[in-house]
Short mmCIF file of C-alpha atoms in Angstrom, two decimals:
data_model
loop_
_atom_site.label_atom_id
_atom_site.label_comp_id
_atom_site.label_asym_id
_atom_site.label_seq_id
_atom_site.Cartn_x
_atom_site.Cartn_y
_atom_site.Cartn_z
CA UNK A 1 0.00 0.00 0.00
CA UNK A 2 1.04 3.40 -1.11
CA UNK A 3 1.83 5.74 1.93
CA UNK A 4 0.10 8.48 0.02
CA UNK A 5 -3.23 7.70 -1.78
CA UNK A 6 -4.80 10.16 -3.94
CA UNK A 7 -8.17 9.95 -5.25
CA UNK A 8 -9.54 10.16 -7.79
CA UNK A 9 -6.72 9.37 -10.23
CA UNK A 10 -8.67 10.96 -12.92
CA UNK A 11 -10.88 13.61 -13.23
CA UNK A 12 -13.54 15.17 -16.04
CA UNK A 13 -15.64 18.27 -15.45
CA UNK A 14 -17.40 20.91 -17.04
CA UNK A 15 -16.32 25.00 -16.98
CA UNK A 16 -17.67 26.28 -13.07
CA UNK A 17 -17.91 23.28 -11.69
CA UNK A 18 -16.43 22.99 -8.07
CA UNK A 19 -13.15 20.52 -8.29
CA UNK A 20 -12.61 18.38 -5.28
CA UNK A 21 -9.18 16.11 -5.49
CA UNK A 22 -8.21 13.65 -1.76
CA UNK A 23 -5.16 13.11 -0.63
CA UNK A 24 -4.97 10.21 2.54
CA UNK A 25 -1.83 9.33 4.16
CA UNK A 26 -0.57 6.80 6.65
CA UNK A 27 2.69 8.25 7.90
CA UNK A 28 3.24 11.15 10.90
CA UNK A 29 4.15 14.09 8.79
CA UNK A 30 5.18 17.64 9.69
CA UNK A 31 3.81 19.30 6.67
CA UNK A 32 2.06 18.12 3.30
CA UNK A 33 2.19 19.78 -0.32
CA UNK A 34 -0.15 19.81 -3.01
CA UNK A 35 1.90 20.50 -6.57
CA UNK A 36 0.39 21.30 -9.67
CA UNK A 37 1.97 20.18 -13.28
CA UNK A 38 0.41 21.05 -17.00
CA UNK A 39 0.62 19.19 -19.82
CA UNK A 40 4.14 18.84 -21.30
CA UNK A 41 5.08 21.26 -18.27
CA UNK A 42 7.16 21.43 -15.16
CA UNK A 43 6.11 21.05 -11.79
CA UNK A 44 4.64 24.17 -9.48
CA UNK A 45 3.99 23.99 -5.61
CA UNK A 46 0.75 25.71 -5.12
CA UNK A 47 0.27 24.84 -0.91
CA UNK A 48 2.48 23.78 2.11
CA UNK A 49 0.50 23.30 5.21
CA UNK A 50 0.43 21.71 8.28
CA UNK A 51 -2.48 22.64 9.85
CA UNK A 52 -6.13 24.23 9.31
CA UNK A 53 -6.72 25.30 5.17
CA UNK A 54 -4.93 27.90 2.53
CA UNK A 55 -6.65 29.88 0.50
CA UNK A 56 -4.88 31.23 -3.01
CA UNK A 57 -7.59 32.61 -5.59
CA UNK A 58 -9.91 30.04 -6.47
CA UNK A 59 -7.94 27.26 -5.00
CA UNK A 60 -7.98 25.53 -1.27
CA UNK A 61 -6.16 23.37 0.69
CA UNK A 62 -7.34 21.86 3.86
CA UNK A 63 -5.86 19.17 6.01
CA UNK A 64 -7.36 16.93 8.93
CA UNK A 65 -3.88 15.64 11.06
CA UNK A 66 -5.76 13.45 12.71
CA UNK A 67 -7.33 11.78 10.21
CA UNK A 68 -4.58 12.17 7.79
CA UNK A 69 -6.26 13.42 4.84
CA UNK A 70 -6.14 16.69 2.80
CA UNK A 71 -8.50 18.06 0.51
CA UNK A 72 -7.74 20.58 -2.71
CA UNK A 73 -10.71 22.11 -3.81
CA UNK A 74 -10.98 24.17 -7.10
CA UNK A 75 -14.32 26.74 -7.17
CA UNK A 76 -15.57 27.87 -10.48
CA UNK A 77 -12.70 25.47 -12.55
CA UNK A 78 -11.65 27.04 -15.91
CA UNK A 79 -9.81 24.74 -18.94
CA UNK A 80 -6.41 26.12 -17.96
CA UNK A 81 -6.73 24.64 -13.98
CA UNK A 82 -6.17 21.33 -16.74
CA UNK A 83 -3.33 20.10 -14.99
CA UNK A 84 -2.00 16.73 -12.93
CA UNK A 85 -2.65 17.69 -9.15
CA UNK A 86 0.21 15.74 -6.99
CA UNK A 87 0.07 14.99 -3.51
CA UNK A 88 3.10 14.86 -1.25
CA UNK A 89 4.27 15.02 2.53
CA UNK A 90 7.57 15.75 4.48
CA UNK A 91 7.34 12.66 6.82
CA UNK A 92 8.39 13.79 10.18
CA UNK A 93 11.34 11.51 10.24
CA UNK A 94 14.52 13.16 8.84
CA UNK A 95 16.94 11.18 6.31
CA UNK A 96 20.61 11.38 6.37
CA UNK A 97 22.24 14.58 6.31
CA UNK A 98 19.01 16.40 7.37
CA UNK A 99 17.27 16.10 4.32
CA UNK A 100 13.24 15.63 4.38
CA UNK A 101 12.64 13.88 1.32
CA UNK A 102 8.99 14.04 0.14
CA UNK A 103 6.68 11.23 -0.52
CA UNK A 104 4.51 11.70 -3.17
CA UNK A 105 1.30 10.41 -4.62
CA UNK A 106 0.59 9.07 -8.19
CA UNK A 107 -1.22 12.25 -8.84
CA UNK A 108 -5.16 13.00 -9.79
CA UNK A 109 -5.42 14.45 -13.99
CA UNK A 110 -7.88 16.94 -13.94
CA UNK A 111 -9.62 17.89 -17.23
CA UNK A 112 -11.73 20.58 -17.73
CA UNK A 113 -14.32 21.24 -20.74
CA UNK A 114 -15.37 24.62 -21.62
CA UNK B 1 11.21 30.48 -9.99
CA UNK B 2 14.81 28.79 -7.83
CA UNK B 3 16.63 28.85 -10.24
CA UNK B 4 17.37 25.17 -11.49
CA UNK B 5 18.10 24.45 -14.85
CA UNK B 6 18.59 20.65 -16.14
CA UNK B 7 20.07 20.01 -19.54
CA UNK B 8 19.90 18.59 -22.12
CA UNK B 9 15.88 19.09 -21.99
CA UNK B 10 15.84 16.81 -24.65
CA UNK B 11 17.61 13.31 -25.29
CA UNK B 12 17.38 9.97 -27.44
CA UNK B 13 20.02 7.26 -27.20
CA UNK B 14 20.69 3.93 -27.68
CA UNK B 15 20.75 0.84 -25.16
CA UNK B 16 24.00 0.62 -23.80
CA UNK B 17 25.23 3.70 -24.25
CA UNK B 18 25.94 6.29 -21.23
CA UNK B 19 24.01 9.41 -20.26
CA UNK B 20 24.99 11.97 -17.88
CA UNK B 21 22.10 14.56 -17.23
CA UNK B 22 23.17 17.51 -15.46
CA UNK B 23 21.35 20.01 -13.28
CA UNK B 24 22.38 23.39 -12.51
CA UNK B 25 21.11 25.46 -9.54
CA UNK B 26 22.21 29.26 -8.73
CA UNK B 27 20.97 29.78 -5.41
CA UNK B 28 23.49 27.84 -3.13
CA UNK B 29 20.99 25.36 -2.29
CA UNK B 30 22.04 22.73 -0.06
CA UNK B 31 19.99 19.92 -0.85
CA UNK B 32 19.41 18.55 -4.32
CA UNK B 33 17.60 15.58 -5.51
CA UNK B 34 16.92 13.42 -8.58
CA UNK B 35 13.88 12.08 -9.88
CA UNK B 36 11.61 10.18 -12.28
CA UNK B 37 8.65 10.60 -13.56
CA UNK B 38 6.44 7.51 -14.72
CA UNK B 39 2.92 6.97 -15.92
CA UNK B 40 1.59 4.89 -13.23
CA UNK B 41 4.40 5.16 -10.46
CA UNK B 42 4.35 9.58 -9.82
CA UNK B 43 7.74 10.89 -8.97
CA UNK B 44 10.44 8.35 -7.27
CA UNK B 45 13.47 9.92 -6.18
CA UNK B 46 17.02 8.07 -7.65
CA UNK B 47 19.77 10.19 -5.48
CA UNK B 48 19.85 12.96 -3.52
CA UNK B 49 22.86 15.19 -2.00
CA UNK B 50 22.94 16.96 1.33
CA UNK B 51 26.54 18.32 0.52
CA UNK B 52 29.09 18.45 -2.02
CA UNK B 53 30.11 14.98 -2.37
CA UNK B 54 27.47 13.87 -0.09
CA UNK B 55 25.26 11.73 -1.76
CA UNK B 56 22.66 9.42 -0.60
CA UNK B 57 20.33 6.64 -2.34
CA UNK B 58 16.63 6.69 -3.00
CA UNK B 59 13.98 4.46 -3.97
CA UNK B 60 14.99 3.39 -7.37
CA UNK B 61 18.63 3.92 -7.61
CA UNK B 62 19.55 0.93 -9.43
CA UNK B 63 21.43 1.34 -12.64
CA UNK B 64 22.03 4.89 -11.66
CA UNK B 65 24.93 6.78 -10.15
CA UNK B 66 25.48 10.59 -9.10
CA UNK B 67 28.31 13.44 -8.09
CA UNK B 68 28.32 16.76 -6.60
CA UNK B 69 31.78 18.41 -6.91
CA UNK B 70 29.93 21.68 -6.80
CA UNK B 71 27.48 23.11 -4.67
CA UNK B 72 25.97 24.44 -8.04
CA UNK B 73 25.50 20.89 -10.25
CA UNK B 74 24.30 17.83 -9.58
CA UNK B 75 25.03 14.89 -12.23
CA UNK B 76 23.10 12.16 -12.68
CA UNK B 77 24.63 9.11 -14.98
CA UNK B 78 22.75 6.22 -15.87
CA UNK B 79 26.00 4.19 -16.76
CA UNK B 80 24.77 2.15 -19.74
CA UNK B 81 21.37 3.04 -20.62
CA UNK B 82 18.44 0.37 -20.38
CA UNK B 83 15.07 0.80 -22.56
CA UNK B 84 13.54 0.99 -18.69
CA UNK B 85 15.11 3.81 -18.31
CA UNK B 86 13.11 5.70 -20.63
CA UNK B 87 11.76 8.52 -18.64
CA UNK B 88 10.93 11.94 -17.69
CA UNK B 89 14.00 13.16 -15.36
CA UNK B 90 13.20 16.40 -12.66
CA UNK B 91 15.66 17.68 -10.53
CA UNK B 92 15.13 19.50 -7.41
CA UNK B 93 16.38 21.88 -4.23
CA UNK B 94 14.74 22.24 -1.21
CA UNK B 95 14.53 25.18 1.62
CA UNK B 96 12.94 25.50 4.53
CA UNK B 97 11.71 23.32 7.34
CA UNK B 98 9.21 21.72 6.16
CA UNK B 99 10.60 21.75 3.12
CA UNK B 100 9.15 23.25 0.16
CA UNK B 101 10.52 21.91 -3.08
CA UNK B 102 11.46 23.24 -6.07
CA UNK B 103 11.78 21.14 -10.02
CA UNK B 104 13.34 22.34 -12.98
CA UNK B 105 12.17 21.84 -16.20
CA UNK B 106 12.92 18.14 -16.49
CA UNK B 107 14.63 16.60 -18.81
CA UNK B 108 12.58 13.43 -21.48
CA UNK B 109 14.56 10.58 -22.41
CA UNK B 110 13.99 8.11 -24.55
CA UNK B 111 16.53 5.00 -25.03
CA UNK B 112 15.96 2.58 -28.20
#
């Protein structure tokens, strides 16, 4: 089993619509990330949190520690929020040297139709 | 915007032959890290460095080695290039504590 699951792995919806993409994970993490990548493109990190939600434009993130699952929710979705949506966390254990090294999730396509 | 550049963004070769894929970073960035890109399997990390000539192992490091003589590039050589290997490569820095993480472009390979 995946230590980050993302659901649902794809996605189809009209213009407006309201986008919701899951993220559940099993590991004690001190922060999770939710990246966004376009087609042919290079990968963006929209949120970092920890705690509570983040708000930026028509995109939130919220997060429930102690159920382990975060939420990225897109309000009146457009055809350019087309993207892959990627799930990661910074487990709270830290690898050699100090690094964190993320764990990500397969990632959730999102398609939107004008 | 961190500054990371990977090159060549493009690459074809043949089985057997060796790659060395090279990423470039201008902000003095401590921690670097290599990774794949797969339909199917998301991003798996190959290396990553916490120092010059530090250098550590990831997930799928097999068939794959790296240096960092500079704090600047990170090199990634696949040492004689399998058809499994065919991939989309991202490098990355981190900052911060949590970390947020940062990709260049990537770089596609294909090996025939």
């Amino acid at each position: 089993k995946n230590e980050v699951e993302q659901s649902p792995q794809n996605l189809t919806a009209q213009e407006g619509e309201f986008i919701t993409i899951n993220c559940s994970y099993s590991v004690g993490i001190s922060a999770l990330h939710w990246l966004q990548q376009h087609p042919g493109g290079g990968i963006v990190s929209l949120f970092m949190l920890s705690s509570g939600k983040k708000k930026h434009g028509r995109l939130i993130a919220t997060i429930n520690i102690q159920e382990k699952h975060s939420s990225l929710h897109i309000t009146a979705s457009h055809p350019r929020d087309s993207a892959v949506y990627i799930c990661a966390v910074s487990p709270s254990v830290v690898t050699q040297g100090g690094s964190e090294k993320l764990v990500f999730g397969k990632g959730t396509k999102l398609t939107v139709n004008p | 915007d961190a500054g990371i550049t990977q090159s060549p963004r493009h690459k074809v070769t043949e089985t057997g032959t060796p790659v060395t894929l090279r990423c470039h970073q201008t902000e003095n960035h401590r921690y670097m890290y290599w990774y794949r890109q797969d339909p199917g399997h998301g991003l798996r990390l190959i290396h990553y460095s916490y120092g010059v000539k530090d250098t550590d192992k990831g997930e799928v490091s097999d068939g794959y080695s790296v240096s960092r003589s500079k704090t600047e590039d990170f090199l990634l050589t696949l040492e004689s290039a399998t058809s499994s290997q065919t991939s989309v490569y991202f490098c990355a820095i981190s900052e911060g504590s949590p970390v947020t993480q940062y990709f260049g472009p990537g770089t596609r390979l294909l090996v025939l």
